[in-house]
C-alpha positions as a LaTeX table, in Angstrom:
\begin{tabular}{lrrr}
\hline
Residue & $x$ (\AA) & $y$ (\AA) & $z$ (\AA) \\
\hline
Val1 & $-3.38$ & $-8.44$ & $-14.77$ \\
Glu2 & $-3.96$ & $-11.97$ & $-13.03$ \\
Asp3 & $-4.57$ & $-11.91$ & $-9.51$ \\
Asp4 & $-1.27$ & $-13.15$ & $-6.84$ \\
Glu5 & $-2.55$ & $-15.97$ & $-4.68$ \\
Asn6 & 0.10 & $-16.30$ & $-2.27$ \\
Gln7 & $-0.60$ & $-16.53$ & 1.20 \\
Leu8 & $-0.09$ & $-13.34$ & 2.89 \\
Gln9 & 2.16 & $-13.68$ & 6.06 \\
Gln10 & 0.64 & $-12.04$ & 9.64 \\
Leu11 & 2.97 & $-9.44$ & 10.79 \\
Gln12 & 4.19 & $-11.07$ & 14.11 \\
Gln13 & 5.61 & $-9.26$ & 17.50 \\
Gln14 & 8.79 & $-9.62$ & 17.36 \\
Pro15 & 11.51 & $-8.92$ & 20.14 \\
Leu16 & 14.27 & $-6.92$ & 19.37 \\
Tyr17 & 16.63 & $-8.84$ & 17.61 \\
Gly18 & 14.34 & $-11.49$ & 16.21 \\
Gly19 & 14.19 & $-10.52$ & 12.68 \\
Val20 & 12.15 & $-8.31$ & 10.34 \\
Ile21 & 8.80 & $-7.00$ & 9.96 \\
Thr22 & 6.89 & $-8.35$ & 7.45 \\
Lys23 & 5.15 & $-6.21$ & 4.35 \\
Asn24 & 1.85 & $-8.03$ & 2.94 \\
Asn25 & $-0.05$ & $-7.14$ & 0.21 \\
Ile26 & $-3.11$ & $-4.86$ & 1.06 \\
Thr27 & $-6.43$ & $-6.42$ & 0.18 \\
Leu28 & $-9.28$ & $-3.99$ & $-0.60$ \\
Pro29 & $-12.42$ & $-6.63$ & $-0.79$ \\
Gln30 & $-14.58$ & $-3.75$ & $-1.51$ \\
His31 & $-12.97$ & $-1.74$ & $-4.08$ \\
Asn32 & $-14.66$ & $-3.08$ & $-7.90$ \\
Asp33 & $-13.42$ & $-0.53$ & $-10.18$ \\
Glu34 & $-11.00$ & $-0.46$ & $-12.72$ \\
Ile35 & $-7.81$ & 0.49 & $-12.19$ \\
Ile36 & $-5.74$ & 2.01 & $-15.04$ \\
His37 & $-2.56$ & 2.94 & $-13.82$ \\
Ile38 & 0.54 & 1.12 & $-12.02$ \\
Ser39 & 2.86 & 3.99 & $-9.92$ \\
Val40 & 6.95 & 3.51 & $-9.49$ \\
Asp41 & 8.75 & 5.24 & $-7.20$ \\
Ile42 & 12.41 & 5.77 & $-8.60$ \\
Gly43 & 14.65 & 6.09 & $-5.59$ \\
Gly44 & 18.99 & 6.62 & $-5.95$ \\
Thr45 & 18.89 & 3.07 & $-4.52$ \\
Leu46 & 15.68 & 1.00 & $-5.02$ \\
Thr47 & 12.76 & 1.54 & $-7.29$ \\
Lys48 & 9.31 & 0.88 & $-5.73$ \\
Leu49 & 6.58 & $-0.39$ & $-7.52$ \\
Val50 & 2.76 & $-0.44$ & $-6.42$ \\
Tyr51 & $-0.22$ & $-2.18$ & $-8.85$ \\
Phe52 & $-3.48$ & $-3.32$ & $-8.40$ \\
Thr53 & $-4.62$ & $-7.01$ & $-9.26$ \\
Lys54 & $-8.54$ & $-7.92$ & $-9.35$ \\
Ser55 & $-9.71$ & $-11.45$ & $-7.53$ \\
Ser56 & $-10.95$ & $-14.00$ & $-9.30$ \\
Ser57 & $-14.18$ & $-13.44$ & $-8.48$ \\
Asn58 & $-14.32$ & $-9.39$ & $-9.43$ \\
Arg59 & $-12.76$ & $-10.60$ & $-12.70$ \\
Lys60 & $-15.90$ & $-13.27$ & $-13.05$ \\
Asn61 & $-18.28$ & $-10.46$ & $-12.13$ \\
Ser62 & $-16.29$ & $-7.61$ & $-14.60$ \\
Ser63 & $-16.73$ & $-10.22$ & $-17.41$ \\
Arg64 & $-19.92$ & $-10.57$ & $-17.05$ \\
Lys65 & $-20.45$ & $-6.53$ & $-17.00$ \\
Thr66 & $-21.66$ & $-6.42$ & $-13.41$ \\
Thr67 & $-21.12$ & $-3.42$ & $-11.28$ \\
Gly68 & $-20.65$ & $-3.97$ & $-7.61$ \\
Gly69 & $-20.88$ & $-6.91$ & $-5.13$ \\
Gly70 & $-17.33$ & $-8.41$ & $-6.87$ \\
Gly71 & $-14.75$ & $-9.62$ & $-4.64$ \\
Gly72 & $-12.36$ & $-6.92$ & $-4.46$ \\
Gly73 & $-8.57$ & $-7.04$ & $-5.07$ \\
Lys74 & $-5.37$ & $-6.37$ & $-3.50$ \\
Leu75 & $-2.70$ & $-3.65$ & $-3.86$ \\
His76 & 1.05 & $-5.16$ & $-4.53$ \\
Phe77 & 4.30 & $-4.26$ & $-3.98$ \\
Gln78 & 7.63 & $-4.94$ & $-5.43$ \\
Asp79 & 10.97 & $-3.36$ & $-5.47$ \\
Phe80 & 14.23 & $-3.53$ & $-7.96$ \\
Gln81 & 17.65 & $-1.81$ & $-7.79$ \\
Thr82 & 17.75 & 1.46 & $-9.61$ \\
Glu83 & 20.84 & 0.62 & $-11.28$ \\
Asn84 & 19.48 & $-2.73$ & $-13.12$ \\
Phe85 & 15.77 & $-0.28$ & $-13.82$ \\
Lys86 & 16.11 & $-0.92$ & $-17.37$ \\
Asn87 & 16.50 & $-4.63$ & $-17.07$ \\
Glu88 & 14.25 & $-5.28$ & $-14.03$ \\
Ala89 & 11.66 & $-2.27$ & $-13.68$ \\
Met90 & 11.01 & $-1.83$ & $-16.59$ \\
Lys91 & 10.86 & $-5.56$ & $-17.77$ \\
Phe92 & 8.36 & $-6.19$ & $-14.88$ \\
Met93 & 6.01 & $-3.05$ & $-15.99$ \\
Ile94 & 6.33 & $-4.09$ & $-19.43$ \\
Lys95 & 5.40 & $-7.56$ & $-18.36$ \\
Leu96 & 2.22 & $-6.20$ & $-16.01$ \\
Ile97 & 0.81 & $-3.81$ & $-19.08$ \\
Gln98 & 1.09 & $-6.33$ & $-21.60$ \\
Lys99 & $-1.10$ & $-8.94$ & $-19.44$ \\
Ser100 & $-3.57$ & $-5.95$ & $-18.97$ \\
Ile101 & $-4.02$ & $-5.66$ & $-22.42$ \\
Asn102 & $-4.46$ & $-8.87$ & $-23.08$ \\
Lys103 & $-7.16$ & $-9.10$ & $-21.19$ \\
Ser104 & $-8.34$ & $-5.86$ & $-22.13$ \\
Asn105 & $-11.59$ & $-7.28$ & $-24.57$ \\
Ile106 & $-14.22$ & $-5.83$ & $-22.34$ \\
Asn107 & $-12.22$ & $-3.94$ & $-19.13$ \\
Pro108 & $-9.61$ & $-1.26$ & $-20.04$ \\
Pro109 & $-5.74$ & $-1.94$ & $-19.93$ \\
Ile110 & $-3.61$ & $-0.29$ & $-17.78$ \\
Thr111 & $-2.13$ & 3.05 & $-19.67$ \\
Tyr112 & $-0.65$ & 5.23 & $-17.02$ \\
Ile113 & 2.53 & 5.46 & $-15.25$ \\
Met114 & 2.41 & 7.41 & $-12.21$ \\
Ala115 & 6.16 & 7.88 & $-11.61$ \\
Thr116 & 7.97 & 9.92 & $-8.60$ \\
Gly117 & 11.29 & 10.37 & $-7.40$ \\
Gly118 & 14.38 & 11.60 & $-9.02$ \\
Gly119 & 14.40 & 8.84 & $-11.19$ \\
Ala120 & 10.68 & 9.95 & $-12.72$ \\
His121 & 12.74 & 12.21 & $-14.41$ \\
Lys122 & 16.05 & 11.06 & $-15.06$ \\
Phe123 & 14.46 & 7.70 & $-16.56$ \\
Tyr124 & 11.19 & 9.40 & $-18.54$ \\
Asn125 & 12.93 & 9.39 & $-21.73$ \\
Leu126 & 13.72 & 5.53 & $-21.50$ \\
Met127 & 10.09 & 4.56 & $-20.05$ \\
Lys128 & 8.65 & 6.89 & $-22.80$ \\
Lys129 & 11.02 & 4.98 & $-25.87$ \\
Thr130 & 10.73 & 1.67 & $-24.44$ \\
Phe131 & 7.04 & 1.75 & $-24.30$ \\
Lys132 & 6.94 & 3.17 & $-27.79$ \\
Lys133 & 9.26 & 0.09 & $-28.84$ \\
His134 & 6.85 & $-2.29$ & $-27.66$ \\
Lys135 & 4.15 & $-0.30$ & $-28.90$ \\
Leu136 & 2.15 & $-0.11$ & $-25.58$ \\
Pro137 & 0.36 & 3.42 & $-25.34$ \\
Met138 & 1.32 & 4.29 & $-22.19$ \\
Lys139 & 1.09 & 7.73 & $-20.63$ \\
Ile140 & 3.84 & 8.41 & $-17.89$ \\
Ile141 & 2.44 & 11.47 & $-15.13$ \\
Ala142 & 5.34 & 12.83 & $-13.04$ \\
Lys143 & 4.44 & 13.38 & $-9.60$ \\
Asp144 & 6.46 & 15.71 & $-6.87$ \\
Glu145 & 8.02 & 13.24 & $-4.73$ \\
Met146 & 7.35 & 15.06 & $-1.30$ \\
Glu147 & 3.61 & 15.59 & $-2.37$ \\
Cys148 & 3.59 & 11.54 & $-3.19$ \\
Leu149 & 5.27 & 10.64 & 0.22 \\
Ile150 & 3.09 & 12.85 & 2.25 \\
Lys151 & $-0.18$ & 11.73 & 0.46 \\
Gly152 & 0.96 & 7.90 & 1.06 \\
Leu153 & 1.42 & 8.25 & 4.68 \\
Asp154 & $-1.38$ & 10.22 & 5.48 \\
Trp155 & $-3.31$ & 6.78 & 3.33 \\
Leu156 & $-1.83$ & 4.57 & 5.53 \\
Ile157 & $-2.86$ & 6.04 & 8.60 \\
Thr158 & $-5.91$ & 6.57 & 8.05 \\
Lys159 & $-7.35$ & 3.67 & 6.31 \\
Ile160 & $-4.78$ & 0.66 & 6.79 \\
Pro161 & $-5.01$ & $-0.92$ & 10.19 \\
Gln162 & $-2.70$ & $-3.12$ & 11.68 \\
Glu163 & $-0.13$ & $-0.49$ & 9.31 \\
Ile164 & 1.10 & 1.95 & 11.86 \\
Phe165 & 2.99 & 0.46 & 14.96 \\
Thr166 & 5.56 & 1.70 & 17.64 \\
Tyr167 & 8.32 & 0.19 & 19.85 \\
Asp168 & 8.28 & $-0.76$ & 23.17 \\
Leu169 & 11.62 & $-0.07$ & 24.72 \\
Thr170 & 10.68 & $-2.42$ & 27.99 \\
Glu171 & 9.46 & $-5.17$ & 26.13 \\
Leu172 & 11.45 & $-5.10$ & 23.12 \\
Thr173 & 7.99 & $-5.57$ & 21.17 \\
Thr174 & 5.43 & $-3.78$ & 18.40 \\
Lys175 & 2.46 & $-2.27$ & 19.21 \\
Phe176 & $-0.10$ & $-1.47$ & 16.66 \\
Glu177 & $-1.96$ & 1.97 & 16.18 \\
Pro178 & $-5.23$ & 2.08 & 15.66 \\
Ile179 & $-6.69$ & 4.14 & 12.73 \\
Gln180 & $-6.95$ & 7.21 & 13.12 \\
Ser181 & $-8.91$ & 10.37 & 11.69 \\
Lys182 & $-7.47$ & 13.02 & 9.17 \\
Lys183 & $-8.28$ & 15.99 & 11.98 \\
Glu184 & $-5.90$ & 13.69 & 14.64 \\
Ile185 & $-3.02$ & 13.61 & 12.78 \\
Tyr186 & $-1.22$ & 16.82 & 12.07 \\
Pro187 & 1.12 & 17.99 & 12.85 \\
Tyr188 & 3.79 & 15.54 & 12.62 \\
Leu189 & 7.25 & 15.03 & 11.43 \\
Leu190 & 8.16 & 12.50 & 8.73 \\
Val191 & 11.72 & 11.24 & 8.54 \\
Asn192 & 11.90 & 9.79 & 5.06 \\
Ile193 & 15.34 & 7.62 & 5.05 \\
Gly194 & 16.11 & 6.50 & 1.83 \\
Ser195 & 19.53 & 6.82 & 0.03 \\
Gly196 & 19.86 & 10.01 & 1.96 \\
Val197 & 17.25 & 11.81 & 4.34 \\
Ser198 & 14.42 & 13.87 & 4.35 \\
Met199 & 12.49 & 15.72 & 6.86 \\
Val200 & 9.29 & 17.02 & 6.38 \\
Lys201 & 7.15 & 18.75 & 8.45 \\
Val202 & 3.18 & 17.98 & 8.10 \\
Thr203 & 0.70 & 20.50 & 9.32 \\
Lys204 & $-2.49$ & 19.54 & 6.73 \\
Pro205 & $-3.40$ & 18.03 & 4.02 \\
Gly206 & $-2.15$ & 18.82 & 0.25 \\
Pro207 & 0.42 & 20.82 & $-1.21$ \\
Glu208 & 0.11 & 23.51 & 1.38 \\
Gly209 & 0.52 & 21.63 & 3.98 \\
Phe210 & 3.82 & 20.22 & 4.17 \\
Glu211 & 7.91 & 21.65 & 4.33 \\
Arg212 & 10.85 & 19.69 & 4.24 \\
Ile213 & 12.99 & 21.24 & 7.30 \\
Gly214 & 16.00 & 19.55 & 6.97 \\
Gly215 & 17.77 & 16.36 & 5.72 \\
Ser216 & 21.03 & 14.41 & 6.20 \\
Ser217 & 23.28 & 12.75 & 3.31 \\
Leu218 & 23.91 & 10.10 & 5.85 \\
Gly219 & 21.45 & 7.61 & 4.97 \\
Gly220 & 20.77 & 4.21 & 3.20 \\
Gly221 & 23.28 & 4.79 & 0.74 \\
Thr222 & 25.80 & 5.73 & 3.37 \\
Leu223 & 25.28 & 2.48 & 5.07 \\
Trp224 & 25.19 & 0.30 & 1.77 \\
Gly225 & 28.45 & 2.07 & 0.35 \\
Leu226 & 30.35 & 1.51 & 3.67 \\
Leu227 & 29.48 & $-2.14$ & 4.21 \\
Ser228 & 30.26 & $-3.07$ & 0.22 \\
Leu229 & 33.66 & $-1.52$ & 0.58 \\
Leu230 & 33.99 & $-2.93$ & 4.67 \\
Thr231 & 32.38 & $-6.27$ & 4.49 \\
Asp232 & 31.52 & $-9.65$ & 1.68 \\
Ala233 & 27.51 & $-8.35$ & 1.94 \\
Lys234 & 26.29 & $-8.82$ & $-1.89$ \\
Asp235 & 22.92 & $-6.60$ & $-0.63$ \\
Tyr236 & 21.57 & $-4.81$ & 1.77 \\
Asn237 & 19.35 & $-7.72$ & 2.79 \\
Glu238 & 22.41 & $-9.78$ & 3.91 \\
Met239 & 23.77 & $-6.37$ & 5.39 \\
Leu240 & 21.24 & $-6.21$ & 8.17 \\
Glu241 & 21.74 & $-9.88$ & 8.80 \\
Met242 & 25.38 & $-9.33$ & 9.22 \\
Ala243 & 24.41 & $-6.71$ & 11.77 \\
Gln244 & 22.11 & $-8.59$ & 13.44 \\
Asn245 & 24.79 & $-11.33$ & 14.36 \\
Gly246 & 27.46 & $-8.74$ & 15.15 \\
Asp247 & 28.42 & $-7.23$ & 18.30 \\
Asn248 & 29.29 & $-3.44$ & 18.20 \\
Glu249 & 30.85 & $-3.85$ & 21.60 \\
Asn250 & 34.12 & $-5.21$ & 19.71 \\
Ile251 & 34.16 & $-1.98$ & 17.78 \\
Asp252 & 32.36 & 0.82 & 19.48 \\
Leu253 & 33.91 & 2.42 & 23.03 \\
Leu254 & 31.24 & 2.40 & 25.08 \\
Val255 & 30.57 & 4.74 & 28.29 \\
Gly256 & 31.52 & 1.89 & 30.94 \\
Asp257 & 34.87 & 1.64 & 28.70 \\
Ile258 & 35.66 & 4.84 & 29.67 \\
Tyr259 & 34.49 & 5.24 & 33.28 \\
Gly260 & 34.40 & 1.56 & 34.32 \\
Thr261 & 30.37 & 1.78 & 35.18 \\
Asn262 & 27.20 & 4.14 & 34.41 \\
Tyr263 & 27.87 & 7.57 & 34.37 \\
Asn264 & 24.49 & 8.33 & 36.30 \\
Lys265 & 25.01 & 11.73 & 36.88 \\
Ile266 & 24.60 & 12.62 & 33.09 \\
Gly267 & 22.20 & 9.88 & 32.42 \\
Leu268 & 24.14 & 7.19 & 30.50 \\
Lys269 & 24.47 & 3.84 & 31.08 \\
Ala270 & 27.87 & 1.90 & 30.77 \\
Asn271 & 26.70 & 0.07 & 27.74 \\
His272 & 25.88 & 3.44 & 25.54 \\
Ile273 & 28.38 & 4.52 & 22.67 \\
Ala274 & 30.80 & 6.89 & 23.49 \\
Ser275 & 32.38 & 6.63 & 20.14 \\
Ser276 & 31.36 & 5.05 & 17.12 \\
Phe277 & 33.94 & 2.67 & 15.78 \\
Ala278 & 36.51 & 4.31 & 18.51 \\
Lys279 & 37.88 & 0.86 & 19.35 \\
Val280 & 39.08 & $-0.26$ & 15.76 \\
Phe281 & 42.04 & 2.29 & 16.43 \\
Lys282 & 42.93 & 0.91 & 19.80 \\
Lys283 & 42.87 & $-2.71$ & 18.97 \\
Leu284 & 44.99 & $-2.07$ & 15.43 \\
Arg285 & 47.62 & 0.03 & 17.33 \\
Lys286 & 47.78 & $-2.65$ & 20.20 \\
Phe287 & 47.81 & $-5.43$ & 17.27 \\
Asn288 & 50.61 & $-3.25$ & 15.33 \\
Ser289 & 52.53 & $-3.53$ & 18.74 \\
Ser290 & 52.27 & $-7.25$ & 19.64 \\
Thr291 & 53.38 & $-8.56$ & 15.70 \\
Asn292 & 56.45 & $-6.12$ & 16.00 \\
Ser293 & 57.35 & $-7.21$ & 18.89 \\
Asn294 & 57.27 & $-10.61$ & 17.94 \\
Asn295 & 58.98 & $-10.06$ & 14.98 \\
Asn296 & 61.68 & $-7.86$ & 15.93 \\
Asn297 & 64.57 & $-9.77$ & 14.96 \\
Asn298 & 62.96 & $-11.20$ & 11.50 \\
Ser299 & 62.87 & $-10.03$ & 8.26 \\
Asp300 & 59.53 & $-8.38$ & 8.31 \\
Asn301 & 61.69 & $-5.22$ & 8.81 \\
Asp302 & 61.72 & $-2.91$ & 5.62 \\
Ser303 & 65.25 & $-1.66$ & 4.45 \\
Asp304 & 65.23 & 1.31 & 6.74 \\
Gly305 & 64.72 & $-0.76$ & 9.82 \\
Lys306 & 60.78 & 0.60 & 10.37 \\
Phe307 & 58.22 & $-2.65$ & 10.42 \\
Lys308 & 56.16 & $-2.70$ & 7.65 \\
Lys309 & 52.70 & $-0.89$ & 7.52 \\
Leu310 & 49.52 & $-3.31$ & 7.74 \\
Thr311 & 47.61 & $-3.26$ & 4.55 \\
Ala312 & 43.57 & $-2.23$ & 4.45 \\
Ala313 & 43.11 & $-5.98$ & 4.01 \\
Glu314 & 44.98 & $-7.23$ & 7.13 \\
Lys315 & 43.68 & $-4.32$ & 9.10 \\
Leu316 & 39.94 & $-5.84$ & 8.31 \\
Ala317 & 40.74 & $-9.57$ & 8.84 \\
Gln318 & 41.27 & $-8.16$ & 12.54 \\
Phe319 & 37.81 & $-7.59$ & 12.90 \\
Lys320 & 34.18 & $-9.18$ & 12.34 \\
Gln321 & 32.70 & $-8.48$ & 9.35 \\
Glu322 & 28.92 & $-8.91$ & 11.47 \\
Asp323 & 30.44 & $-6.80$ & 14.34 \\
Ile324 & 31.53 & $-3.64$ & 11.61 \\
Ala325 & 27.76 & $-4.10$ & 10.33 \\
Arg326 & 26.12 & $-4.00$ & 13.37 \\
Ser327 & 28.11 & $-0.68$ & 14.50 \\
Leu328 & 27.70 & 0.90 & 11.36 \\
Leu329 & 23.86 & 0.77 & 11.44 \\
Phe330 & 23.62 & 1.74 & 14.92 \\
Ser331 & 25.64 & 4.95 & 14.24 \\
Ile332 & 23.68 & 6.07 & 11.18 \\
Ser333 & 20.83 & 5.34 & 12.97 \\
Asn334 & 21.90 & 7.22 & 16.27 \\
Asn335 & 22.86 & 10.30 & 14.13 \\
Ile336 & 19.10 & 10.28 & 12.36 \\
Gly337 & 17.40 & 9.74 & 15.68 \\
Gln338 & 19.14 & 12.46 & 16.98 \\
Ile339 & 18.52 & 14.94 & 14.23 \\
Ala340 & 14.98 & 13.58 & 13.94 \\
Tyr341 & 14.64 & 14.73 & 17.40 \\
Leu342 & 16.24 & 18.27 & 17.00 \\
His343 & 13.94 & 19.12 & 14.24 \\
Ala344 & 10.60 & 17.79 & 15.88 \\
Leu345 & 12.13 & 19.81 & 18.93 \\
Arg346 & 12.59 & 23.20 & 16.89 \\
Phe347 & 8.85 & 22.92 & 15.76 \\
Asn348 & 7.20 & 21.59 & 18.58 \\
Leu349 & 5.84 & 18.29 & 17.34 \\
Lys350 & 5.72 & 15.35 & 19.57 \\
Arg351 & 4.95 & 12.75 & 16.88 \\
Ile352 & 7.81 & 11.55 & 14.27 \\
Tyr353 & 7.02 & 8.76 & 11.59 \\
Phe354 & 9.93 & 6.93 & 9.73 \\
Gly355 & 10.32 & 5.71 & 6.93 \\
Gly356 & 11.74 & 5.07 & 3.92 \\
Ser357 & 13.58 & 1.68 & 2.65 \\
Tyr358 & 16.47 & 1.77 & 5.09 \\
Ile359 & 14.70 & 0.36 & 8.19 \\
Ser360 & 13.17 & $-2.48$ & 5.97 \\
Gly361 & 11.13 & $-3.37$ & 8.99 \\
His362 & 14.23 & $-4.66$ & 10.64 \\
Met363 & 14.16 & $-4.41$ & 14.46 \\
Gln364 & 17.61 & $-3.42$ & 15.28 \\
Thr365 & 16.81 & $-0.02$ & 13.38 \\
Ile366 & 13.42 & 0.21 & 14.57 \\
His367 & 14.86 & $-0.53$ & 18.47 \\
Thr368 & 17.66 & 2.32 & 17.58 \\
Leu369 & 15.69 & 5.01 & 16.06 \\
Ser370 & 12.94 & 4.62 & 19.18 \\
Tyr371 & 15.62 & 4.87 & 21.37 \\
Ala372 & 17.69 & 8.10 & 20.45 \\
Val373 & 14.06 & 9.82 & 20.36 \\
Asn374 & 12.89 & 8.37 & 23.57 \\
Phe375 & 16.36 & 9.25 & 25.13 \\
Trp376 & 16.70 & 12.74 & 23.51 \\
Ser377 & 13.17 & 13.82 & 24.24 \\
Lys378 & 13.14 & 12.32 & 27.60 \\
Gly379 & 9.91 & 10.58 & 26.77 \\
Glu380 & 8.20 & 13.47 & 25.25 \\
Met381 & 8.29 & 12.73 & 21.40 \\
Gln382 & 6.80 & 8.97 & 19.77 \\
Ser383 & 8.46 & 7.29 & 17.06 \\
Tyr384 & 6.07 & 5.72 & 14.78 \\
Phe385 & 6.61 & 3.04 & 12.08 \\
Leu386 & 5.07 & 1.55 & 9.38 \\
Arg387 & 5.05 & $-2.06$ & 7.72 \\
His388 & 5.20 & $-0.36$ & 4.13 \\
Glu389 & 7.55 & 2.14 & 4.72 \\
Gly390 & 9.75 & 1.81 & 2.08 \\
Tyr391 & 6.84 & 2.59 & $-0.33$ \\
Leu392 & 5.06 & 5.56 & 1.05 \\
Gly393 & 5.99 & 7.83 & $-2.71$ \\
Ser394 & 4.69 & 4.96 & $-4.70$ \\
Val395 & 1.53 & 4.59 & $-2.92$ \\
Gly396 & 0.76 & 8.19 & $-2.87$ \\
Ala397 & 1.48 & 8.21 & $-6.59$ \\
Phe398 & $-0.92$ & 5.58 & $-6.91$ \\
Met399 & $-3.66$ & 7.60 & $-4.96$ \\
Met400 & $-3.09$ & 10.69 & $-7.57$ \\
Gly401 & $-3.83$ & 8.05 & $-10.41$ \\
Pro402 & $-5.93$ & 9.21 & $-13.28$ \\
Ala403 & $-8.88$ & 7.98 & $-10.70$ \\
Pro404 & $-10.11$ & 10.59 & $-8.08$ \\
Ile405 & $-10.25$ & 8.84 & $-4.70$ \\
Leu406 & $-13.42$ & 9.05 & $-2.92$ \\
Glu407 & $-13.36$ & 8.94 & 1.04 \\
Glu408 & $-16.03$ & 6.45 & 1.56 \\
Asn409 & $-15.30$ & 4.29 & 4.40 \\
Gly410 & $-16.10$ & 0.31 & 3.77 \\
Asn411 & $-14.73$ & $-3.01$ & 4.42 \\
Ser412 & $-11.31$ & $-3.64$ & 3.42 \\
Ser413 & $-8.60$ & $-6.37$ & 4.99 \\
Asn414 & $-5.52$ & $-7.77$ & 4.25 \\
Glu415 & $-6.55$ & $-11.21$ & 5.21 \\
Asn416 & $-8.36$ & $-11.52$ & 8.42 \\
Asn417 & $-7.48$ & $-7.56$ & 9.54 \\
His418 & $-10.09$ & $-5.27$ & 8.35 \\
Thr419 & $-9.72$ & $-2.14$ & 6.84 \\
Asn420 & $-11.49$ & 0.80 & 5.65 \\
Asn421 & $-12.23$ & 0.60 & 1.84 \\
Val422 & $-10.61$ & 2.97 & $-0.57$ \\
Lys423 & $-13.27$ & 3.57 & $-3.57$ \\
Ile424 & $-11.47$ & 4.59 & $-6.97$ \\
Ala425 & $-13.98$ & 5.90 & $-9.81$ \\
Asn426 & $-12.78$ & 6.34 & $-13.19$ \\
Gly427 & $-12.06$ & 9.96 & $-14.03$ \\
Val428 & $-9.35$ & 12.34 & $-16.14$ \\
Gln429 & $-6.01$ & 13.53 & $-14.74$ \\
His430 & $-5.92$ & 16.65 & $-14.57$ \\
\hline
\end{tabular}
């Protein structure tokens, strides 16, 4: 596969409403072994794909049959809509595999698909038939979703610097966490937010070291579905942009709306949300009353003398779509944050890692989740986030490919950011 030479953007510390945390490719300059697999995490909403490419200098060394001292390569990250899996993700994989085969006069081509997520089973036959149709000698290996999530997260925590970060609720900025050893990271709670939410307690590495302890059906799919009904947004990024530009005070009932000020006795500030979407009913009732009063003597009365009800479209027209998006984002994020706190409290866990494509590096979401955990735990628990939060499963599946992982230290980098090397030796999947 040819290397993508696009310049990598640097992660910036951005204020609360400053935008999105960027997701770079991960450079592994010390890694010179062949990679004969790609990985794909097929979720209910998004399909996340990870693949490796050698650098130009490494490809030249490979053509001379040299070993070691090459230019390494990069891990690339790509996502697609699962509903378009056949026309988007499948075509992309076929293109990668065909490029690999075309350049395989010396090096082995990509021959394995490491698949995880619910779609690994749902689309198994489709992938098998499609690869056979294109005469591609592929073997599909399905891996357990939870095991892949933990494997991917552990690798990112312990091997990739400037990957894990926290959010400062006072300064409204992000702060990178240093790489940790495996002995230091356990126990923790992983809150993986995709279409739904899974909460996993992790106490040690390996399949015996984790347990799914809870979850919620109110996740990214909920936000996407409701905003698809309530706004004109065409995709998830557009919904997040709407939320960034909205004002939830026009939709939500705040503590200050009830008490006129802070409720200090129980620790509630005036701008805390008392009830999500509660102002909608009040505003619509007020609008109805005003409209009916103005039209009391005109033809807007129906045959029974009662006033016509507003249609759904007329109701929505009374509110800005951006305000609706912001309110719903806060509602779902606050709910997830509180549930995460309760599960962490139940098992005495102090560290909570938030993953999943729901976050999408969006600062409002990061702020809300951090605030919820900090508020309910009174500062005793810490929220952690990742630059590649949506790719935990696909990274884990990639690490579980037909080449064993050798935990050797070395210098890898994401442009100017140094990391530990991950060597992948040739081997057989058992």
